[in-house]
Amino acid sequence: MNLTSHLIQRMLRLATPSTRQLIVDRDLRVPMPDGVDLLADRWAPRAGGDALPTVVIRTPYGRRGTLGTVLTRPLAERGFQVLIQSTRGTFGSGGTLDPLRCEREDGLATLEWVGNQPWFADTMVLFGLSYLGYAQWAMTDRLPPSVKAMIPQVSESALTMEFLRADGISLETPFDWGVLVATQERRWAMLRHRLGARRLQRALRTIPLTGSDIAALGHRSEYIQDILAHDRDADRWAGIDHSHRGATHA
């Protein structure tokens, strides 16, 4: 009896799966055009998995632990293979984390790699919420024919931009996210992040604000410095707004 499977089924109020017997191929190396390898895990039913459609999930938040398992196991138990990949510079993937800027090129290279795998069965689905949805929007106008559906949730194609409007800047959400991704690979990171909410609020009251990342993290964060220094029309943000790609594809 797989206790995790039963807990997820109950938590998400899902129907009984077709199987609870899965295989997980860990730390698959997916090469990018610049020579960097991104790591991915493939989940599939133990029997007959190679014949199933592949769900591709690209995430900066880790492939394993509670979040990774909740994203992958329910799908793999209910008729899909699932490839969950750590985006550049996170959780063992090569390169340097540069939020928002590499998802188009890395994502397209990943889809090409999936299409060439012996276990691929000619159908892909893109899935994920928030940043995981943004990673989908970044590729919308160049998706291969094998991608039959995109399922972005609670997301947008110009992530961060809405918080940096010249007529109403809002720093709290992108600042909090910048701190989260800068510390998420530390031990007990999620718990520490939740317990550190007051510290984040104090950091946002730092004068001048250019020192707020040091107050929160103890070191500089390029992403936080960018959101402090550049509004949405600045050249620094060129290339991360993908809203036109969806319209073109439609």
PDB file of C-alpha atoms in Angstrom:
ATOM      1  CA  MET A   1       0.000   0.000   0.000  1.00  0.00           C
ATOM      2  CA  ASN A   2       1.424   3.373  -1.063  1.00  0.00           C
ATOM      3  CA  LEU A   3       0.518   5.772   1.740  1.00  0.00           C
ATOM      4  CA  THR A   4       1.662   8.865  -0.176  1.00  0.00           C
ATOM      5  CA  SER A   5      -0.564   7.959  -3.104  1.00  0.00           C
ATOM      6  CA  HIS A   6      -3.590   7.531  -0.853  1.00  0.00           C
ATOM      7  CA  LEU A   7      -2.906  10.803   0.984  1.00  0.00           C
ATOM      8  CA  ILE A   8      -2.633  12.761  -2.262  1.00  0.00           C
ATOM      9  CA  GLN A   9      -5.798  11.140  -3.592  1.00  0.00           C
ATOM     10  CA  ARG A  10      -7.695  12.173  -0.489  1.00  0.00           C
ATOM     11  CA  MET A  11      -6.180  15.663  -0.293  1.00  0.00           C
ATOM     12  CA  LEU A  12      -6.995  16.454  -3.935  1.00  0.00           C
ATOM     13  CA  ARG A  13     -10.299  14.539  -3.911  1.00  0.00           C
ATOM     14  CA  LEU A  14      -9.280  12.425  -6.887  1.00  0.00           C
ATOM     15  CA  ALA A  15     -10.818   9.273  -8.280  1.00  0.00           C
ATOM     16  CA  THR A  16      -9.040   5.985  -7.653  1.00  0.00           C
ATOM     17  CA  PRO A  17      -6.020   5.761  -9.981  1.00  0.00           C
ATOM     18  CA  SER A  18      -5.555   3.115 -12.636  1.00  0.00           C
ATOM     19  CA  THR A  19      -2.263   2.116 -10.955  1.00  0.00           C
ATOM     20  CA  ARG A  20      -0.137   3.000  -7.954  1.00  0.00           C
ATOM     21  CA  GLN A  21       2.890   1.102  -9.241  1.00  0.00           C
ATOM     22  CA  LEU A  22       5.278   3.635 -10.742  1.00  0.00           C
ATOM     23  CA  ILE A  23       8.868   3.861 -11.891  1.00  0.00           C
ATOM     24  CA  VAL A  24      10.933   7.032 -11.482  1.00  0.00           C
ATOM     25  CA  ASP A  25      14.021   7.680 -13.602  1.00  0.00           C
ATOM     26  CA  ARG A  26      15.940  10.332 -11.710  1.00  0.00           C
ATOM     27  CA  ASP A  27      18.494  12.942 -12.732  1.00  0.00           C
ATOM     28  CA  LEU A  28      18.089  12.614 -16.481  1.00  0.00           C
ATOM     29  CA  ARG A  29      20.456  15.092 -18.126  1.00  0.00           C
ATOM     30  CA  VAL A  30      18.795  17.325 -20.728  1.00  0.00           C
ATOM     31  CA  PRO A  31      21.380  19.235 -22.810  1.00  0.00           C
ATOM     32  CA  MET A  32      20.843  22.879 -23.697  1.00  0.00           C
ATOM     33  CA  PRO A  33      22.302  24.550 -26.810  1.00  0.00           C
ATOM     34  CA  ASP A  34      24.930  26.408 -24.735  1.00  0.00           C
ATOM     35  CA  GLY A  35      26.313  23.166 -23.250  1.00  0.00           C
ATOM     36  CA  VAL A  36      24.510  23.370 -19.897  1.00  0.00           C
ATOM     37  CA  ASP A  37      22.642  20.265 -18.692  1.00  0.00           C
ATOM     38  CA  LEU A  38      19.310  20.602 -16.880  1.00  0.00           C
ATOM     39  CA  LEU A  39      18.181  17.741 -14.641  1.00  0.00           C
ATOM     40  CA  ALA A  40      14.804  16.049 -14.917  1.00  0.00           C
ATOM     41  CA  ASP A  41      12.942  13.108 -13.382  1.00  0.00           C
ATOM     42  CA  ARG A  42      10.586  10.916 -15.396  1.00  0.00           C
ATOM     43  CA  TRP A  43       7.606   9.293 -13.675  1.00  0.00           C
ATOM     44  CA  ALA A  44       5.595   6.581 -15.425  1.00  0.00           C
ATOM     45  CA  PRO A  45       3.450   3.546 -14.659  1.00  0.00           C
ATOM     46  CA  ARG A  46       5.574   0.456 -14.150  1.00  0.00           C
ATOM     47  CA  ALA A  47       3.623  -1.326 -16.899  1.00  0.00           C
ATOM     48  CA  GLY A  48       2.832   0.277 -20.243  1.00  0.00           C
ATOM     49  CA  GLY A  49       4.238   3.709 -19.492  1.00  0.00           C
ATOM     50  CA  ASP A  50       6.023   4.146 -22.803  1.00  0.00           C
ATOM     51  CA  ALA A  51       2.720   4.196 -24.699  1.00  0.00           C
ATOM     52  CA  LEU A  52       1.303   7.137 -22.733  1.00  0.00           C
ATOM     53  CA  PRO A  53       1.278  10.902 -23.423  1.00  0.00           C
ATOM     54  CA  THR A  54       4.011  12.889 -21.677  1.00  0.00           C
ATOM     55  CA  VAL A  55       3.264  15.794 -19.344  1.00  0.00           C
ATOM     56  CA  VAL A  56       6.171  18.254 -19.218  1.00  0.00           C
ATOM     57  CA  ILE A  57       6.589  20.359 -16.074  1.00  0.00           C
ATOM     58  CA  ARG A  58       9.413  22.888 -15.822  1.00  0.00           C
ATOM     59  CA  THR A  59       9.888  24.302 -12.328  1.00  0.00           C
ATOM     60  CA  PRO A  60      12.395  26.387 -10.356  1.00  0.00           C
ATOM     61  CA  TYR A  61      11.102  24.926  -7.060  1.00  0.00           C
ATOM     62  CA  GLY A  62      12.604  21.429  -7.131  1.00  0.00           C
ATOM     63  CA  ARG A  63      11.618  18.085  -8.636  1.00  0.00           C
ATOM     64  CA  ARG A  64      11.117  16.220  -5.370  1.00  0.00           C
ATOM     65  CA  GLY A  65       9.716  16.708  -1.902  1.00  0.00           C
ATOM     66  CA  THR A  66       6.049  17.443  -1.330  1.00  0.00           C
ATOM     67  CA  LEU A  67       5.592  19.852  -4.224  1.00  0.00           C
ATOM     68  CA  GLY A  68       7.289  17.649  -6.787  1.00  0.00           C
ATOM     69  CA  THR A  69       5.374  14.573  -5.673  1.00  0.00           C
ATOM     70  CA  VAL A  70       1.991  16.314  -5.704  1.00  0.00           C
ATOM     71  CA  LEU A  71       2.657  17.536  -9.244  1.00  0.00           C
ATOM     72  CA  THR A  72       3.874  14.239 -10.650  1.00  0.00           C
ATOM     73  CA  ARG A  73       2.394  11.218  -8.885  1.00  0.00           C
ATOM     74  CA  PRO A  74      -1.332  11.894  -9.506  1.00  0.00           C
ATOM     75  CA  LEU A  75      -0.713  12.311 -13.238  1.00  0.00           C
ATOM     76  CA  ALA A  76       1.548   9.275 -13.541  1.00  0.00           C
ATOM     77  CA  GLU A  77      -1.053   7.158 -11.733  1.00  0.00           C
ATOM     78  CA  ARG A  78      -3.801   8.300 -14.089  1.00  0.00           C
ATOM     79  CA  GLY A  79      -2.625   7.733 -17.636  1.00  0.00           C
ATOM     80  CA  PHE A  80       0.453   9.894 -18.236  1.00  0.00           C
ATOM     81  CA  GLN A  81       4.195   9.853 -18.238  1.00  0.00           C
ATOM     82  CA  VAL A  82       5.517  12.937 -16.424  1.00  0.00           C
ATOM     83  CA  LEU A  83       8.812  14.695 -17.018  1.00  0.00           C
ATOM     84  CA  ILE A  84       9.527  17.231 -14.264  1.00  0.00           C
ATOM     85  CA  GLN A  85      12.587  19.389 -14.877  1.00  0.00           C
ATOM     86  CA  SER A  86      14.483  21.802 -12.654  1.00  0.00           C
ATOM     87  CA  THR A  87      14.987  25.064 -14.495  1.00  0.00           C
ATOM     88  CA  ARG A  88      18.422  26.557 -15.025  1.00  0.00           C
ATOM     89  CA  GLY A  89      20.499  27.097 -11.899  1.00  0.00           C
ATOM     90  CA  THR A  90      18.094  25.316  -9.530  1.00  0.00           C
ATOM     91  CA  PHE A  91      18.249  21.986  -7.681  1.00  0.00           C
ATOM     92  CA  GLY A  92      21.186  20.495  -9.548  1.00  0.00           C
ATOM     93  CA  SER A  93      20.527  21.883 -13.011  1.00  0.00           C
ATOM     94  CA  GLY A  94      23.515  23.611 -14.574  1.00  0.00           C
ATOM     95  CA  GLY A  95      23.955  27.285 -15.285  1.00  0.00           C
ATOM     96  CA  THR A  96      23.006  30.268 -13.165  1.00  0.00           C
ATOM     97  CA  LEU A  97      19.482  31.120 -12.064  1.00  0.00           C
ATOM     98  CA  ASP A  98      18.456  34.238 -13.982  1.00  0.00           C
ATOM     99  CA  PRO A  99      14.702  34.426 -13.386  1.00  0.00           C
ATOM    100  CA  LEU A 100      12.446  34.689 -16.442  1.00  0.00           C
ATOM    101  CA  ARG A 101      15.205  35.155 -19.019  1.00  0.00           C
ATOM    102  CA  CYS A 102      16.042  31.589 -20.094  1.00  0.00           C
ATOM    103  CA  GLU A 103      12.688  29.838 -20.126  1.00  0.00           C
ATOM    104  CA  ARG A 104      12.016  30.217 -23.839  1.00  0.00           C
ATOM    105  CA  GLU A 105      15.297  28.792 -25.121  1.00  0.00           C
ATOM    106  CA  ASP A 106      15.615  26.162 -22.388  1.00  0.00           C
ATOM    107  CA  GLY A 107      11.997  25.125 -22.727  1.00  0.00           C
ATOM    108  CA  LEU A 108      12.144  24.697 -26.493  1.00  0.00           C
ATOM    109  CA  ALA A 109      15.358  22.650 -26.196  1.00  0.00           C
ATOM    110  CA  THR A 110      13.662  20.473 -23.579  1.00  0.00           C
ATOM    111  CA  LEU A 111      10.650  19.782 -25.806  1.00  0.00           C
ATOM    112  CA  GLU A 112      12.980  18.817 -28.653  1.00  0.00           C
ATOM    113  CA  TRP A 113      14.853  16.449 -26.337  1.00  0.00           C
ATOM    114  CA  VAL A 114      11.632  14.829 -25.127  1.00  0.00           C
ATOM    115  CA  GLY A 115      10.532  14.287 -28.720  1.00  0.00           C
ATOM    116  CA  ASN A 116      13.699  12.275 -29.394  1.00  0.00           C
ATOM    117  CA  GLN A 117      13.422   9.900 -26.429  1.00  0.00           C
ATOM    118  CA  PRO A 118      12.615   6.215 -27.002  1.00  0.00           C
ATOM    119  CA  TRP A 119       9.818   6.342 -24.433  1.00  0.00           C
ATOM    120  CA  PHE A 120       8.060   9.291 -26.079  1.00  0.00           C
ATOM    121  CA  ALA A 121       4.703   8.394 -27.649  1.00  0.00           C
ATOM    122  CA  ASP A 122       4.074  11.398 -29.945  1.00  0.00           C
ATOM    123  CA  THR A 123       1.939  13.486 -27.559  1.00  0.00           C
ATOM    124  CA  MET A 124       2.969  16.137 -25.031  1.00  0.00           C
ATOM    125  CA  VAL A 125       0.994  18.269 -22.594  1.00  0.00           C
ATOM    126  CA  LEU A 126       2.505  21.290 -20.798  1.00  0.00           C
ATOM    127  CA  PHE A 127       1.342  21.795 -17.224  1.00  0.00           C
ATOM    128  CA  GLY A 128       1.934  24.006 -14.195  1.00  0.00           C
ATOM    129  CA  LEU A 129       0.929  27.066 -12.222  1.00  0.00           C
ATOM    130  CA  SER A 130       2.499  30.469 -11.557  1.00  0.00           C
ATOM    131  CA  TYR A 131       6.136  30.449 -12.747  1.00  0.00           C
ATOM    132  CA  LEU A 132       5.554  26.973 -14.213  1.00  0.00           C
ATOM    133  CA  GLY A 133       2.801  28.502 -16.341  1.00  0.00           C
ATOM    134  CA  TYR A 134       5.044  31.375 -17.391  1.00  0.00           C
ATOM    135  CA  ALA A 135       7.568  28.814 -18.649  1.00  0.00           C
ATOM    136  CA  GLN A 136       4.811  27.522 -20.942  1.00  0.00           C
ATOM    137  CA  TRP A 137       3.767  30.941 -22.270  1.00  0.00           C
ATOM    138  CA  ALA A 138       7.380  31.667 -23.206  1.00  0.00           C
ATOM    139  CA  MET A 139       7.226  28.954 -25.894  1.00  0.00           C
ATOM    140  CA  THR A 140       3.685  29.373 -27.200  1.00  0.00           C
ATOM    141  CA  ASP A 141       4.473  30.475 -30.754  1.00  0.00           C
ATOM    142  CA  ARG A 142       7.023  27.707 -31.434  1.00  0.00           C
ATOM    143  CA  LEU A 143       5.471  24.615 -29.923  1.00  0.00           C
ATOM    144  CA  PRO A 144       6.048  21.415 -31.904  1.00  0.00           C
ATOM    145  CA  PRO A 145       2.940  19.672 -33.309  1.00  0.00           C
ATOM    146  CA  SER A 146       3.303  16.964 -30.662  1.00  0.00           C
ATOM    147  CA  VAL A 147       2.197  19.477 -27.983  1.00  0.00           C
ATOM    148  CA  LYS A 148      -1.556  18.981 -27.880  1.00  0.00           C
ATOM    149  CA  ALA A 149      -2.387  21.151 -24.868  1.00  0.00           C
ATOM    150  CA  MET A 150      -1.048  23.814 -22.514  1.00  0.00           C
ATOM    151  CA  ILE A 151      -2.444  24.050 -18.981  1.00  0.00           C
ATOM    152  CA  PRO A 152      -1.037  27.187 -17.303  1.00  0.00           C
ATOM    153  CA  GLN A 153      -2.778  27.998 -14.022  1.00  0.00           C
ATOM    154  CA  VAL A 154      -2.766  31.181 -11.903  1.00  0.00           C
ATOM    155  CA  SER A 155      -0.149  32.550 -14.261  1.00  0.00           C
ATOM    156  CA  GLU A 156       0.543  35.125 -16.930  1.00  0.00           C
ATOM    157  CA  SER A 157       2.770  35.609 -19.947  1.00  0.00           C
ATOM    158  CA  ALA A 158       4.567  38.695 -18.580  1.00  0.00           C
ATOM    159  CA  LEU A 159       5.344  37.620 -15.037  1.00  0.00           C
ATOM    160  CA  THR A 160       6.740  40.411 -12.786  1.00  0.00           C
ATOM    161  CA  MET A 161       5.677  43.156 -15.220  1.00  0.00           C
ATOM    162  CA  GLU A 162       2.304  43.774 -13.575  1.00  0.00           C
ATOM    163  CA  PHE A 163       4.054  44.636 -10.306  1.00  0.00           C
ATOM    164  CA  LEU A 164       6.279  47.250 -11.966  1.00  0.00           C
ATOM    165  CA  ARG A 165       3.762  49.554 -13.603  1.00  0.00           C
ATOM    166  CA  ALA A 166       4.867  53.176 -13.697  1.00  0.00           C
ATOM    167  CA  ASP A 167       1.474  54.261 -12.308  1.00  0.00           C
ATOM    168  CA  GLY A 168       1.409  51.831  -9.378  1.00  0.00           C
ATOM    169  CA  ILE A 169       4.493  49.831  -8.470  1.00  0.00           C
ATOM    170  CA  SER A 170       4.011  46.953  -6.017  1.00  0.00           C
ATOM    171  CA  LEU A 171       7.189  45.527  -4.525  1.00  0.00           C
ATOM    172  CA  GLU A 172       5.988  43.080  -1.878  1.00  0.00           C
ATOM    173  CA  THR A 173       5.186  40.094  -4.122  1.00  0.00           C
ATOM    174  CA  PRO A 174       8.267  40.148  -6.404  1.00  0.00           C
ATOM    175  CA  PHE A 175      10.496  40.937  -3.405  1.00  0.00           C
ATOM    176  CA  ASP A 176       9.122  37.991  -1.447  1.00  0.00           C
ATOM    177  CA  TRP A 177       9.569  35.733  -4.489  1.00  0.00           C
ATOM    178  CA  GLY A 178      13.137  36.929  -4.979  1.00  0.00           C
ATOM    179  CA  VAL A 179      13.961  36.015  -1.383  1.00  0.00           C
ATOM    180  CA  LEU A 180      12.212  32.644  -1.743  1.00  0.00           C
ATOM    181  CA  VAL A 181      14.179  31.480  -4.781  1.00  0.00           C
ATOM    182  CA  ALA A 182      17.439  32.786  -3.325  1.00  0.00           C
ATOM    183  CA  THR A 183      17.028  30.661  -0.179  1.00  0.00           C
ATOM    184  CA  GLN A 184      14.883  27.692  -1.256  1.00  0.00           C
ATOM    185  CA  GLU A 185      17.701  25.144  -1.387  1.00  0.00           C
ATOM    186  CA  ARG A 186      18.741  25.695   2.219  1.00  0.00           C
ATOM    187  CA  ARG A 187      17.743  23.161   4.850  1.00  0.00           C
ATOM    188  CA  TRP A 188      14.114  23.592   6.007  1.00  0.00           C
ATOM    189  CA  ALA A 189      13.809  26.450   3.532  1.00  0.00           C
ATOM    190  CA  MET A 190      10.006  26.583   3.237  1.00  0.00           C
ATOM    191  CA  LEU A 191       9.470  26.546   6.984  1.00  0.00           C
ATOM    192  CA  ARG A 192      12.141  29.169   7.515  1.00  0.00           C
ATOM    193  CA  HIS A 193      10.607  31.332   4.806  1.00  0.00           C
ATOM    194  CA  ARG A 194       7.200  31.219   6.482  1.00  0.00           C
ATOM    195  CA  LEU A 195       8.660  31.964   9.893  1.00  0.00           C
ATOM    196  CA  GLY A 196      10.686  34.821   8.430  1.00  0.00           C
ATOM    197  CA  ALA A 197       7.684  36.886   7.276  1.00  0.00           C
ATOM    198  CA  ARG A 198       8.342  39.631   9.826  1.00  0.00           C
ATOM    199  CA  ARG A 199      11.961  39.846   8.777  1.00  0.00           C
ATOM    200  CA  LEU A 200      10.851  40.350   5.176  1.00  0.00           C
ATOM    201  CA  GLN A 201       8.519  43.150   6.223  1.00  0.00           C
ATOM    202  CA  ARG A 202      11.350  44.843   8.103  1.00  0.00           C
ATOM    203  CA  ALA A 203      13.604  44.437   5.079  1.00  0.00           C
ATOM    204  CA  LEU A 204      11.038  46.207   2.892  1.00  0.00           C
ATOM    205  CA  ARG A 205      11.213  49.180   5.251  1.00  0.00           C
ATOM    206  CA  THR A 206      14.969  49.495   4.793  1.00  0.00           C
ATOM    207  CA  ILE A 207      16.129  52.963   3.817  1.00  0.00           C
ATOM    208  CA  PRO A 208      17.352  53.194   1.126  1.00  0.00           C
ATOM    209  CA  LEU A 209      15.460  50.292  -0.434  1.00  0.00           C
ATOM    210  CA  THR A 210      18.551  49.301  -2.406  1.00  0.00           C
ATOM    211  CA  GLY A 211      19.759  47.662   0.810  1.00  0.00           C
ATOM    212  CA  SER A 212      16.594  45.609   1.345  1.00  0.00           C
ATOM    213  CA  ASP A 213      18.005  42.456  -0.268  1.00  0.00           C
ATOM    214  CA  ILE A 214      21.000  42.500   2.070  1.00  0.00           C
ATOM    215  CA  ALA A 215      18.654  43.024   5.038  1.00  0.00           C
ATOM    216  CA  ALA A 216      16.629  39.976   3.994  1.00  0.00           C
ATOM    217  CA  LEU A 217      19.319  37.673   2.609  1.00  0.00           C
ATOM    218  CA  GLY A 218      22.668  38.921   3.800  1.00  0.00           C
ATOM    219  CA  HIS A 219      23.814  39.417   0.194  1.00  0.00           C
ATOM    220  CA  ARG A 220      22.807  41.080  -3.058  1.00  0.00           C
ATOM    221  CA  SER A 221      20.077  39.648  -5.304  1.00  0.00           C
ATOM    222  CA  GLU A 222      20.267  40.724  -8.936  1.00  0.00           C
ATOM    223  CA  TYR A 223      16.554  40.059  -9.419  1.00  0.00           C
ATOM    224  CA  ILE A 224      15.588  42.224  -6.424  1.00  0.00           C
ATOM    225  CA  GLN A 225      17.936  44.974  -7.552  1.00  0.00           C
ATOM    226  CA  ASP A 226      16.277  44.845 -10.972  1.00  0.00           C
ATOM    227  CA  ILE A 227      12.759  45.240  -9.593  1.00  0.00           C
ATOM    228  CA  LEU A 228      13.922  48.191  -7.488  1.00  0.00           C
ATOM    229  CA  ALA A 229      15.731  49.953 -10.305  1.00  0.00           C
ATOM    230  CA  HIS A 230      13.690  49.292 -13.452  1.00  0.00           C
ATOM    231  CA  ASP A 231      10.019  49.812 -14.261  1.00  0.00           C
ATOM    232  CA  ARG A 232       8.263  47.576 -16.764  1.00  0.00           C
ATOM    233  CA  ASP A 233       9.330  49.607 -19.821  1.00  0.00           C
ATOM    234  CA  ALA A 234      13.048  49.467 -19.043  1.00  0.00           C
ATOM    235  CA  ASP A 235      15.408  47.739 -21.455  1.00  0.00           C
ATOM    236  CA  ARG A 236      16.493  45.432 -18.625  1.00  0.00           C
ATOM    237  CA  TRP A 237      13.178  43.570 -18.959  1.00  0.00           C
ATOM    238  CA  ALA A 238      13.353  43.187 -22.739  1.00  0.00           C
ATOM    239  CA  GLY A 239      12.447  39.683 -23.845  1.00  0.00           C
ATOM    240  CA  ILE A 240      10.530  38.485 -20.795  1.00  0.00           C
ATOM    241  CA  ASP A 241       7.067  39.667 -21.922  1.00  0.00           C
ATOM    242  CA  HIS A 242       5.598  36.809 -23.962  1.00  0.00           C
ATOM    243  CA  SER A 243       2.031  38.090 -24.217  1.00  0.00           C
ATOM    244  CA  HIS A 244       2.347  38.611 -27.975  1.00  0.00           C
ATOM    245  CA  ARG A 245       3.307  34.990 -28.532  1.00  0.00           C
ATOM    246  CA  GLY A 246      -0.041  33.622 -27.417  1.00  0.00           C
ATOM    247  CA  ALA A 247      -1.903  36.082 -29.643  1.00  0.00           C
ATOM    248  CA  THR A 248       0.279  35.173 -32.614  1.00  0.00           C
ATOM    249  CA  HIS A 249      -0.222  31.448 -32.043  1.00  0.00           C
ATOM    250  CA  ALA A 250      -3.983  31.815 -31.722  1.00  0.00           C
TER     251      ALA A 250
END
